[in-house]
Amino acid sequence: MTKLSVAIVGAGMGGLATAAALHRAGIGVNVYEQASKFTRLGAGIQIGCNAMKVLRGLGLEPLMRASAFYPRSWNNREYDTGEVRFDMIFGEQAEQRYGAPYLLGHRGDLHAALASAVPAEAIHLDHRVVDIEQNPDRSVKLAFANGSAVEADAVVASDGVHSFVRDQLFGGDDANFTGRIAYRTVFPAALLNVYAIGDCTKWWGPDRHIVIYYVKPDRSEVYFVTSQPEPGFTVESWSAMGDVNELRTAYDDFHPEVRHVLAACPAVHKWALFDRDPQTNWSQGNITLLGDACHPMTPYMAQARRWRSKMPPCCRAA
Ligand SMILES: Cc1cc2nc3c(=O)[nH]c(=O)nc-3n(C[C@H](O)[C@H](O)[C@H](O)COP(=O)(O)OP(=O)(O)OC[C@H]3O[C@@H](n4cnc5c(N)ncnc54)[C@H](O)[C@@H]3O)c2cc1C
């Protein structure tokens, strides 16, 4: 019997995590990524206790504990008065309850950890998929913009919110622009000039919010991400820059702690927020979709769309 071969399209979080898991299971895996190199994106990422159990299964828990921040809580405060609305306790209490830590990390550290769990020779950069075809024997052929082509027994398409494979399989309806944008950045905490901020705080305004947290165990780097209405801006890119002064103005009625962080940050990225309606089918033959290619959600929906109905109205709008 020949070894099962799986081709993965896209080396984002979903593609690399899948590749690492399949590799550990002894399945032959190759990842095809359009980018010519990996860049360390200036963004944070919450790694929930359930996600940490996956990373534990991939042997990456020590790496993530050493590189990410272990917050005491996720605090939720009123945007102007700073009144605490609810403080979700994490730290050791959550770790005991859920059997794994809740961490706040740098997206680049998580990406690098996942990449380290996949053999280097299985990651093929500069391979943008431009055609996908199922053969009569159910094997799948992928063709790339660089002129090469491969065949695999199955394909997992984790090529993001504007998935080429999804369009090929199920038709090309556009992702929904939510009318909201996010500013985000990671910067050295030294720029705060010894001003003390919370471990992790979400500041809730009437139509906008900002989440601020550390992403390093020694509190040396701070991350924030906002969400606010801006119907005219639809650029969805990890590299597009925003105007830091416009951002400061948009939050000038927020609490002094927020204004201090925004005054200290040297530059920001700007990102239009998209989602998609749920799809009934994720797979066709031996091709399946995964991650944002399949079910993208806005960052503030985090892990549970069904939580939405339980949230206060201001959270649902944000
Ligand atoms: C501002 C923001 C904050 C977020 N914060 C969190 C958070 O704290 N916690 C959390 O769990 N989630 C968070 N999310 C959501 C999370 O980032 C995404 O769900 C996740 O990155 C999706 O991973 P993915 O692998 O499916 O897609 P992506 O990470 O988008 O990766 C897709 C990959 O496919 C490649 N690709 C695309 N087309 C092709 C092609 N034709 N051929 C080859 N390669 C291709 C791309 O270059 C890319 O590398 C956030 C999202 C945003 C926008």
mmCIF file of C-alpha atoms and ligand atoms in Angstrom:
data_model
loop_
_atom_site.group_PDB
_atom_site.id
_atom_site.type_symbol
_atom_site.label_atom_id
_atom_site.label_comp_id
_atom_site.label_asym_id
_atom_site.label_seq_id
_atom_site.Cartn_x
_atom_site.Cartn_y
_atom_site.Cartn_z
ATOM 1 C CA MET A 1 0.000 0.000 0.000
ATOM 2 C CA THR A 2 1.298 3.480 -0.792
ATOM 3 C CA LYS A 3 1.165 6.170 1.856
ATOM 4 C CA LEU A 4 -1.869 8.483 1.751
ATOM 5 C CA SER A 5 -0.864 11.905 0.445
ATOM 6 C CA VAL A 6 -2.630 15.127 1.393
ATOM 7 C CA ALA A 7 -1.968 18.519 -0.210
ATOM 8 C CA ILE A 8 -2.779 21.581 1.848
ATOM 9 C CA VAL A 9 -3.429 24.926 0.185
ATOM 10 C CA GLY A 10 -2.285 27.876 2.325
ATOM 11 C CA ALA A 11 0.258 27.978 5.143
ATOM 12 C CA GLY A 12 -1.737 30.124 7.573
ATOM 13 C CA MET A 13 -2.708 28.981 11.070
ATOM 14 C CA GLY A 14 -5.224 26.453 9.753
ATOM 15 C CA GLY A 15 -3.022 24.953 7.046
ATOM 16 C CA LEU A 16 0.044 24.563 9.264
ATOM 17 C CA ALA A 17 -1.937 23.143 12.207
ATOM 18 C CA THR A 18 -3.545 20.585 9.879
ATOM 19 C CA ALA A 19 -0.202 19.725 8.296
ATOM 20 C CA ALA A 20 1.398 19.231 11.723
ATOM 21 C CA ALA A 21 -1.445 16.951 12.856
ATOM 22 C CA LEU A 22 -1.410 14.850 9.657
ATOM 23 C CA HIS A 23 2.373 14.556 9.802
ATOM 24 C CA ARG A 24 2.170 13.292 13.395
ATOM 25 C CA ALA A 25 -0.420 10.757 12.253
ATOM 26 C CA GLY A 26 2.044 9.400 9.662
ATOM 27 C CA ILE A 27 0.243 10.791 6.614
ATOM 28 C CA GLY A 28 2.309 12.233 3.763
ATOM 29 C CA VAL A 29 1.598 15.947 3.692
ATOM 30 C CA ASN A 30 2.680 18.900 1.556
ATOM 31 C CA VAL A 31 1.691 22.531 2.076
ATOM 32 C CA TYR A 32 1.491 24.977 -0.861
ATOM 33 C CA GLU A 33 1.631 28.676 0.017
ATOM 34 C CA GLN A 34 1.405 31.618 -2.389
ATOM 35 C CA ALA A 35 3.707 33.916 -0.370
ATOM 36 C CA SER A 36 7.411 33.789 -1.151
ATOM 37 C CA LYS A 37 8.379 34.099 2.532
ATOM 38 C CA PHE A 38 6.805 34.109 5.969
ATOM 39 C CA THR A 39 6.659 37.550 7.584
ATOM 40 C CA ARG A 40 6.214 38.171 11.312
ATOM 41 C CA LEU A 41 2.851 39.965 11.383
ATOM 42 C CA GLY A 42 2.381 42.650 14.020
ATOM 43 C CA ALA A 43 -0.640 41.119 15.670
ATOM 44 C CA GLY A 44 -1.639 39.309 18.810
ATOM 45 C CA ILE A 45 -3.763 36.212 19.114
ATOM 46 C CA GLN A 46 -5.792 34.759 21.954
ATOM 47 C CA ILE A 47 -5.098 31.087 22.389
ATOM 48 C CA GLY A 48 -8.020 29.588 24.271
ATOM 49 C CA CYS A 49 -7.692 26.577 26.594
ATOM 50 C CA ASN A 50 -9.227 24.309 23.925
ATOM 51 C CA ALA A 51 -6.754 25.575 21.301
ATOM 52 C CA MET A 52 -3.941 24.948 23.785
ATOM 53 C CA LYS A 53 -5.019 21.301 24.002
ATOM 54 C CA VAL A 54 -4.515 21.056 20.223
ATOM 55 C CA LEU A 55 -1.087 22.688 20.533
ATOM 56 C CA ARG A 56 -0.272 20.262 23.372
ATOM 57 C CA GLY A 57 -1.173 17.381 21.055
ATOM 58 C CA LEU A 58 1.270 18.790 18.492
ATOM 59 C CA GLY A 59 4.042 18.956 21.121
ATOM 60 C CA LEU A 60 4.054 22.772 21.083
ATOM 61 C CA GLU A 61 2.873 23.585 24.613
ATOM 62 C CA PRO A 62 6.364 24.284 26.086
ATOM 63 C CA LEU A 63 7.191 26.572 23.158
ATOM 64 C CA MET A 64 3.956 28.537 23.523
ATOM 65 C CA ARG A 65 4.218 28.792 27.327
ATOM 66 C CA ALA A 66 7.733 30.184 26.903
ATOM 67 C CA SER A 67 6.798 32.724 24.242
ATOM 68 C CA ALA A 68 3.268 33.895 25.197
ATOM 69 C CA PHE A 69 1.696 35.896 28.026
ATOM 70 C CA TYR A 70 -0.296 34.227 30.827
ATOM 71 C CA PRO A 71 -2.952 36.810 31.843
ATOM 72 C CA ARG A 72 -4.739 36.829 35.192
ATOM 73 C CA SER A 73 -8.013 37.715 33.471
ATOM 74 C CA TRP A 74 -9.805 39.188 30.491
ATOM 75 C CA ASN A 75 -11.210 42.365 31.967
ATOM 76 C CA ASN A 76 -14.161 44.236 30.413
ATOM 77 C CA ARG A 77 -14.454 47.922 31.232
ATOM 78 C CA GLU A 78 -16.657 50.875 30.367
ATOM 79 C CA TYR A 79 -14.923 52.949 27.685
ATOM 80 C CA ASP A 80 -14.968 56.290 29.516
ATOM 81 C CA THR A 81 -15.377 55.751 33.264
ATOM 82 C CA GLY A 82 -13.327 52.554 33.346
ATOM 83 C CA GLU A 83 -16.009 50.842 35.453
ATOM 84 C CA VAL A 84 -15.525 47.058 35.383
ATOM 85 C CA ARG A 85 -18.451 45.353 33.632
ATOM 86 C CA PHE A 86 -17.220 41.806 34.061
ATOM 87 C CA ASP A 87 -13.827 40.306 34.707
ATOM 88 C CA MET A 88 -13.330 36.842 33.190
ATOM 89 C CA ILE A 89 -10.737 35.183 35.390
ATOM 90 C CA PHE A 90 -8.097 33.099 33.592
ATOM 91 C CA GLY A 91 -4.654 32.283 35.042
ATOM 92 C CA GLU A 92 -4.325 29.168 37.204
ATOM 93 C CA GLN A 93 -8.020 29.025 38.013
ATOM 94 C CA ALA A 94 -8.978 28.564 34.337
ATOM 95 C CA GLU A 95 -6.074 26.206 33.758
ATOM 96 C CA GLN A 96 -7.292 23.905 36.543
ATOM 97 C CA ARG A 97 -10.873 24.080 35.386
ATOM 98 C CA TYR A 98 -10.248 23.503 31.668
ATOM 99 C CA GLY A 99 -7.065 21.441 31.846
ATOM 100 C CA ALA A 100 -4.929 23.817 29.770
ATOM 101 C CA PRO A 101 -3.741 27.426 30.021
ATOM 102 C CA TYR A 102 -5.296 30.422 28.307
ATOM 103 C CA LEU A 103 -2.502 32.388 26.618
ATOM 104 C CA LEU A 104 -2.137 35.655 24.740
ATOM 105 C CA GLY A 105 0.562 35.437 22.115
ATOM 106 C CA HIS A 106 2.227 37.123 19.193
ATOM 107 C CA ARG A 107 0.709 35.765 15.983
ATOM 108 C CA GLY A 108 4.221 35.407 14.540
ATOM 109 C CA ASP A 109 5.280 33.210 17.475
ATOM 110 C CA LEU A 110 2.275 30.915 17.050
ATOM 111 C CA HIS A 111 2.837 30.719 13.301
ATOM 112 C CA ALA A 112 6.539 29.911 13.806
ATOM 113 C CA ALA A 113 5.669 27.238 16.400
ATOM 114 C CA LEU A 114 3.198 25.576 14.017
ATOM 115 C CA ALA A 115 5.710 25.756 11.150
ATOM 116 C CA SER A 116 8.318 24.069 13.362
ATOM 117 C CA ALA A 117 6.015 21.045 13.678
ATOM 118 C CA VAL A 118 5.965 20.503 9.896
ATOM 119 C CA PRO A 119 9.042 19.177 8.053
ATOM 120 C CA ALA A 120 10.665 22.105 6.228
ATOM 121 C CA GLU A 121 10.789 20.167 2.964
ATOM 122 C CA ALA A 122 6.977 19.778 3.077
ATOM 123 C CA ILE A 123 6.342 23.549 2.950
ATOM 124 C CA HIS A 124 6.419 24.940 -0.588
ATOM 125 C CA LEU A 125 6.490 28.743 -0.757
ATOM 126 C CA ASP A 126 5.782 30.708 -3.944
ATOM 127 C CA HIS A 127 3.108 28.168 -4.940
ATOM 128 C CA ARG A 128 -0.148 29.984 -5.693
ATOM 129 C CA VAL A 129 -2.871 27.555 -6.686
ATOM 130 C CA VAL A 130 -4.516 28.635 -9.962
ATOM 131 C CA ASP A 131 -6.359 25.434 -10.864
ATOM 132 C CA ILE A 132 -7.829 22.447 -9.028
ATOM 133 C CA GLU A 133 -9.283 19.366 -10.657
ATOM 134 C CA GLN A 134 -10.613 16.024 -9.392
ATOM 135 C CA ASN A 135 -9.518 13.045 -11.442
ATOM 136 C CA PRO A 136 -11.940 10.161 -12.138
ATOM 137 C CA ASP A 137 -10.008 8.029 -9.574
ATOM 138 C CA ARG A 138 -10.805 10.785 -6.979
ATOM 139 C CA SER A 139 -7.204 11.948 -6.730
ATOM 140 C CA VAL A 140 -6.818 15.734 -7.031
ATOM 141 C CA LYS A 141 -4.564 17.773 -9.310
ATOM 142 C CA LEU A 142 -3.327 21.209 -8.312
ATOM 143 C CA ALA A 143 -1.717 23.639 -10.755
ATOM 144 C CA PHE A 144 0.334 26.628 -9.622
ATOM 145 C CA ALA A 145 1.044 30.092 -10.996
ATOM 146 C CA ASN A 146 4.748 29.166 -11.199
ATOM 147 C CA GLY A 147 3.906 26.588 -13.882
ATOM 148 C CA SER A 148 4.271 23.443 -11.754
ATOM 149 C CA ALA A 149 1.558 20.918 -10.862
ATOM 150 C CA VAL A 150 1.103 18.111 -8.305
ATOM 151 C CA GLU A 151 -1.348 15.314 -7.559
ATOM 152 C CA ALA A 152 -2.499 14.170 -4.129
ATOM 153 C CA ASP A 153 -5.068 11.726 -2.743
ATOM 154 C CA ALA A 154 -6.883 14.569 -1.005
ATOM 155 C CA VAL A 155 -6.733 18.359 -0.667
ATOM 156 C CA VAL A 156 -7.411 20.509 2.374
ATOM 157 C CA ALA A 157 -7.995 24.089 1.247
ATOM 158 C CA SER A 158 -7.093 26.551 3.984
ATOM 159 C CA ASP A 159 -6.538 29.483 1.659
ATOM 160 C CA GLY A 160 -8.298 32.116 3.740
ATOM 161 C CA VAL A 161 -11.412 34.261 3.555
ATOM 162 C CA HIS A 162 -11.071 34.920 -0.205
ATOM 163 C CA SER A 163 -10.445 31.235 -0.925
ATOM 164 C CA PHE A 164 -9.753 30.395 -4.555
ATOM 165 C CA VAL A 165 -10.645 26.741 -3.941
ATOM 166 C CA ARG A 166 -13.962 27.626 -2.339
ATOM 167 C CA ASP A 167 -14.856 29.725 -5.388
ATOM 168 C CA GLN A 168 -13.958 26.845 -7.713
ATOM 169 C CA LEU A 169 -15.989 24.315 -5.751
ATOM 170 C CA PHE A 170 -19.039 26.253 -4.698
ATOM 171 C CA GLY A 171 -19.114 29.424 -6.822
ATOM 172 C CA GLY A 172 -17.683 32.829 -6.198
ATOM 173 C CA ASP A 173 -20.019 34.877 -4.044
ATOM 174 C CA ASP A 174 -18.210 37.715 -2.311
ATOM 175 C CA ALA A 175 -17.404 37.710 1.391
ATOM 176 C CA ASN A 176 -19.637 40.127 3.379
ATOM 177 C CA PHE A 177 -18.006 43.403 4.350
ATOM 178 C CA THR A 178 -19.291 44.117 7.862
ATOM 179 C CA GLY A 179 -18.970 47.908 7.493
ATOM 180 C CA ARG A 180 -16.407 47.777 10.302
ATOM 181 C CA ILE A 181 -12.640 48.022 10.338
ATOM 182 C CA ALA A 182 -9.907 47.066 12.787
ATOM 183 C CA TYR A 183 -6.714 48.926 13.660
ATOM 184 C CA ARG A 184 -4.053 46.738 15.192
ATOM 185 C CA THR A 185 -0.401 46.765 16.136
ATOM 186 C CA VAL A 186 2.235 45.247 18.411
ATOM 187 C CA PHE A 187 4.808 47.600 19.902
ATOM 188 C CA PRO A 188 7.477 47.602 22.658
ATOM 189 C CA ALA A 189 5.948 48.134 26.108
ATOM 190 C CA ALA A 190 8.939 50.362 26.930
ATOM 191 C CA LEU A 191 7.166 53.062 24.868
ATOM 192 C CA LEU A 192 4.467 53.211 27.560
ATOM 193 C CA ASN A 193 7.106 54.880 29.704
ATOM 194 C CA VAL A 194 6.378 52.848 32.888
ATOM 195 C CA TYR A 195 2.635 53.642 32.708
ATOM 196 C CA ALA A 196 0.833 50.610 34.200
ATOM 197 C CA ILE A 197 -1.884 48.972 32.087
ATOM 198 C CA GLY A 198 -4.043 45.904 32.761
ATOM 199 C CA ASP A 199 -2.979 42.406 31.665
ATOM 200 C CA CYS A 200 -5.784 42.251 29.122
ATOM 201 C CA THR A 201 -8.661 44.702 28.874
ATOM 202 C CA LYS A 202 -11.520 45.173 26.474
ATOM 203 C CA TRP A 203 -12.849 48.738 26.594
ATOM 204 C CA TRP A 204 -16.502 48.855 25.510
ATOM 205 C CA GLY A 205 -17.735 52.019 23.749
ATOM 206 C CA PRO A 206 -21.217 52.607 22.310
ATOM 207 C CA ASP A 207 -20.323 51.612 18.719
ATOM 208 C CA ARG A 208 -16.644 50.646 18.995
ATOM 209 C CA HIS A 209 -14.229 48.837 21.226
ATOM 210 C CA ILE A 210 -10.525 48.299 21.752
ATOM 211 C CA VAL A 211 -8.791 45.253 23.236
ATOM 212 C CA ILE A 212 -5.325 45.758 24.738
ATOM 213 C CA TYR A 213 -3.070 42.998 26.037
ATOM 214 C CA TYR A 214 0.539 41.921 26.485
ATOM 215 C CA VAL A 215 1.857 39.218 24.166
ATOM 216 C CA LYS A 216 5.144 38.302 25.870
ATOM 217 C CA PRO A 217 5.711 36.546 29.225
ATOM 218 C CA ASP A 218 7.887 39.467 30.433
ATOM 219 C CA ARG A 219 5.290 42.076 29.360
ATOM 220 C CA SER A 220 7.808 43.492 26.865
ATOM 221 C CA GLU A 221 5.329 43.820 23.976
ATOM 222 C CA VAL A 222 1.805 45.245 23.881
ATOM 223 C CA TYR A 223 -0.891 44.513 21.316
ATOM 224 C CA PHE A 224 -4.169 46.203 20.609
ATOM 225 C CA VAL A 225 -6.961 45.662 18.140
ATOM 226 C CA THR A 226 -9.995 47.898 17.630
ATOM 227 C CA SER A 227 -13.346 47.483 15.949
ATOM 228 C CA GLN A 228 -15.264 50.497 14.683
ATOM 229 C CA PRO A 229 -17.601 51.481 11.842
ATOM 230 C CA GLU A 230 -16.061 52.730 8.592
ATOM 231 C CA PRO A 231 -18.321 51.688 5.702
ATOM 232 C CA GLY A 232 -16.079 53.095 2.948
ATOM 233 C CA PHE A 233 -12.890 51.116 3.663
ATOM 234 C CA THR A 234 -12.774 47.575 2.263
ATOM 235 C CA VAL A 235 -9.052 46.743 2.055
ATOM 236 C CA GLU A 236 -8.523 43.401 3.762
ATOM 237 C CA SER A 237 -4.790 42.912 4.063
ATOM 238 C CA TRP A 238 -2.361 42.060 6.830
ATOM 239 C CA SER A 239 0.051 44.684 5.473
ATOM 240 C CA ALA A 240 -2.153 47.780 4.840
ATOM 241 C CA MET A 241 -1.195 50.689 7.106
ATOM 242 C CA GLY A 242 -3.575 53.072 8.897
ATOM 243 C CA ASP A 243 -3.215 56.657 10.105
ATOM 244 C CA VAL A 244 -2.348 56.661 13.796
ATOM 245 C CA ASN A 245 -3.726 60.197 14.262
ATOM 246 C CA GLU A 246 -7.120 59.201 12.822
ATOM 247 C CA LEU A 247 -7.122 56.284 15.240
ATOM 248 C CA ARG A 248 -6.317 58.532 18.221
ATOM 249 C CA THR A 249 -9.128 60.895 17.227
ATOM 250 C CA ALA A 250 -11.581 57.998 16.963
ATOM 251 C CA TYR A 251 -10.846 57.073 20.597
ATOM 252 C CA ASP A 252 -10.335 60.540 22.084
ATOM 253 C CA ASP A 253 -13.317 60.176 24.438
ATOM 254 C CA PHE A 254 -12.001 56.878 25.843
ATOM 255 C CA HIS A 255 -10.422 56.351 29.280
ATOM 256 C CA PRO A 256 -6.931 57.858 29.874
ATOM 257 C CA GLU A 257 -5.397 54.345 29.902
ATOM 258 C CA VAL A 258 -6.585 53.782 26.304
ATOM 259 C CA ARG A 259 -5.444 57.235 25.217
ATOM 260 C CA HIS A 260 -2.037 56.631 26.769
ATOM 261 C CA VAL A 261 -1.592 53.389 24.820
ATOM 262 C CA LEU A 262 -2.678 55.042 21.556
ATOM 263 C CA ALA A 263 -0.396 58.008 22.159
ATOM 264 C CA ALA A 264 2.540 55.623 22.689
ATOM 265 C CA CYS A 265 2.015 53.404 19.635
ATOM 266 C CA PRO A 266 4.255 54.413 16.728
ATOM 267 C CA ALA A 267 2.273 52.955 13.783
ATOM 268 C CA VAL A 268 -0.833 50.911 13.046
ATOM 269 C CA HIS A 269 -2.222 48.499 10.511
ATOM 270 C CA LYS A 270 -5.774 48.860 9.243
ATOM 271 C CA TRP A 271 -7.967 45.948 8.230
ATOM 272 C CA ALA A 272 -11.517 45.743 6.823
ATOM 273 C CA LEU A 273 -13.567 43.075 8.592
ATOM 274 C CA PHE A 274 -15.322 40.434 6.488
ATOM 275 C CA ASP A 275 -17.351 37.352 7.216
ATOM 276 C CA ARG A 276 -19.421 34.847 5.261
ATOM 277 C CA ASP A 277 -22.792 33.244 5.730
ATOM 278 C CA PRO A 278 -22.499 29.618 6.919
ATOM 279 C CA GLN A 279 -22.242 27.083 4.087
ATOM 280 C CA THR A 280 -24.103 23.799 3.967
ATOM 281 C CA ASN A 281 -21.244 21.945 2.238
ATOM 282 C CA TRP A 282 -17.604 22.105 3.199
ATOM 283 C CA SER A 283 -16.373 19.280 0.979
ATOM 284 C CA GLN A 284 -16.655 17.898 -2.510
ATOM 285 C CA GLY A 285 -15.120 14.528 -3.380
ATOM 286 C CA ASN A 286 -11.646 14.436 -1.873
ATOM 287 C CA ILE A 287 -11.383 18.212 -1.412
ATOM 288 C CA THR A 288 -12.410 19.961 1.774
ATOM 289 C CA LEU A 289 -12.322 23.519 3.070
ATOM 290 C CA LEU A 290 -10.893 24.516 6.433
ATOM 291 C CA GLY A 291 -10.640 27.651 8.560
ATOM 292 C CA ASP A 292 -11.455 31.061 7.084
ATOM 293 C CA ALA A 293 -11.856 29.507 3.628
ATOM 294 C CA CYS A 294 -14.864 27.735 5.046
ATOM 295 C CA HIS A 295 -16.356 29.699 7.937
ATOM 296 C CA PRO A 296 -14.696 33.066 8.515
ATOM 297 C CA MET A 297 -16.007 35.105 11.426
ATOM 298 C CA THR A 298 -15.209 38.573 12.657
ATOM 299 C CA PRO A 299 -12.451 38.539 15.316
ATOM 300 C CA TYR A 300 -14.799 39.676 18.083
ATOM 301 C CA MET A 301 -17.056 36.657 17.475
ATOM 302 C CA ALA A 302 -14.105 34.557 18.611
ATOM 303 C CA GLN A 303 -15.031 30.914 19.087
ATOM 304 C CA ALA A 304 -18.789 30.949 19.354
ATOM 305 C CA ARG A 305 -21.290 32.503 17.036
ATOM 306 C CA ARG A 306 -24.023 31.102 19.280
ATOM 307 C CA TRP A 307 -22.797 33.305 22.139
ATOM 308 C CA ARG A 308 -24.072 36.233 20.114
ATOM 309 C CA SER A 309 -27.666 35.794 21.282
ATOM 310 C CA LYS A 310 -26.523 35.870 24.909
ATOM 311 C CA MET A 311 -24.550 39.085 24.571
ATOM 312 C CA PRO A 312 -25.872 42.502 25.531
ATOM 313 C CA PRO A 313 -26.973 44.517 22.441
ATOM 314 C CA CYS A 314 -23.904 46.774 22.485
ATOM 315 C CA CYS A 315 -21.617 43.736 22.105
ATOM 316 C CA ARG A 316 -23.661 42.341 19.246
ATOM 317 C CA ALA A 317 -23.411 45.608 17.316
ATOM 318 C CA ALA A 318 -19.669 45.916 17.897
HETATM 319 C C1 LIG B 1 -7.828 41.565 13.313
HETATM 320 C C2 LIG B 1 -8.024 40.065 13.579
HETATM 321 C C3 LIG B 1 -7.785 39.531 14.850
HETATM 322 C C4 LIG B 1 -7.994 38.156 15.105
HETATM 323 N N1 LIG B 1 -7.746 37.658 16.353
HETATM 324 C C5 LIG B 1 -7.921 36.326 16.605
HETATM 325 C C6 LIG B 1 -7.618 35.774 17.894
HETATM 326 O O1 LIG B 1 -7.227 36.495 18.824
HETATM 327 N N2 LIG B 1 -7.772 34.434 18.087
HETATM 328 C C7 LIG B 1 -8.206 33.609 17.059
HETATM 329 O O2 LIG B 1 -8.314 32.397 17.268
HETATM 330 N N3 LIG B 1 -8.507 34.116 15.831
HETATM 331 C C8 LIG B 1 -8.368 35.432 15.588
HETATM 332 N N4 LIG B 1 -8.665 35.944 14.353
HETATM 333 C C9 LIG B 1 -9.131 35.005 13.307
HETATM 334 C C10 LIG B 1 -7.946 34.200 12.772
HETATM 335 O O3 LIG B 1 -6.885 35.101 12.507
HETATM 336 C C11 LIG B 1 -8.334 33.484 11.502
HETATM 337 O O4 LIG B 1 -9.501 32.737 11.736
HETATM 338 C C12 LIG B 1 -7.196 32.554 11.077
HETATM 339 O O5 LIG B 1 -6.013 33.277 10.854
HETATM 340 C C13 LIG B 1 -7.603 31.830 9.816
HETATM 341 O O6 LIG B 1 -6.570 30.945 9.445
HETATM 342 P P1 LIG B 1 -6.590 30.254 8.033
HETATM 343 O O7 LIG B 1 -5.391 29.375 8.006
HETATM 344 O O8 LIG B 1 -7.917 29.662 7.753
HETATM 345 O O9 LIG B 1 -6.444 31.444 6.979
HETATM 346 P P2 LIG B 1 -5.260 32.494 6.796
HETATM 347 O O10 LIG B 1 -4.505 32.697 8.059
HETATM 348 O O11 LIG B 1 -5.880 33.675 6.119
HETATM 349 O O12 LIG B 1 -4.253 31.773 5.792
HETATM 350 C C14 LIG B 1 -4.551 31.597 4.449
HETATM 351 C C15 LIG B 1 -3.234 31.326 3.737
HETATM 352 O O13 LIG B 1 -3.517 30.876 2.417
HETATM 353 C C16 LIG B 1 -2.634 31.529 1.512
HETATM 354 N N5 LIG B 1 -3.304 31.531 0.203
HETATM 355 C C17 LIG B 1 -4.393 32.240 -0.171
HETATM 356 N N6 LIG B 1 -4.725 31.942 -1.442
HETATM 357 C C18 LIG B 1 -3.827 31.026 -1.878
HETATM 358 C C19 LIG B 1 -3.663 30.323 -3.105
HETATM 359 N N7 LIG B 1 -4.490 30.510 -4.159
HETATM 360 N N8 LIG B 1 -2.646 29.448 -3.217
HETATM 361 C C20 LIG B 1 -1.784 29.228 -2.149
HETATM 362 N N9 LIG B 1 -1.899 29.882 -0.963
HETATM 363 C C21 LIG B 1 -2.921 30.757 -0.831
HETATM 364 C C22 LIG B 1 -2.451 32.923 2.117
HETATM 365 O O14 LIG B 1 -1.296 33.571 1.638
HETATM 366 C C23 LIG B 1 -2.367 32.587 3.596
HETATM 367 O O15 LIG B 1 -1.057 32.284 4.008
HETATM 368 C C24 LIG B 1 -8.466 37.301 14.062
HETATM 369 C C25 LIG B 1 -8.695 37.828 12.777
HETATM 370 C C26 LIG B 1 -8.488 39.204 12.534
HETATM 371 C C27 LIG B 1 -8.763 39.754 11.144
#
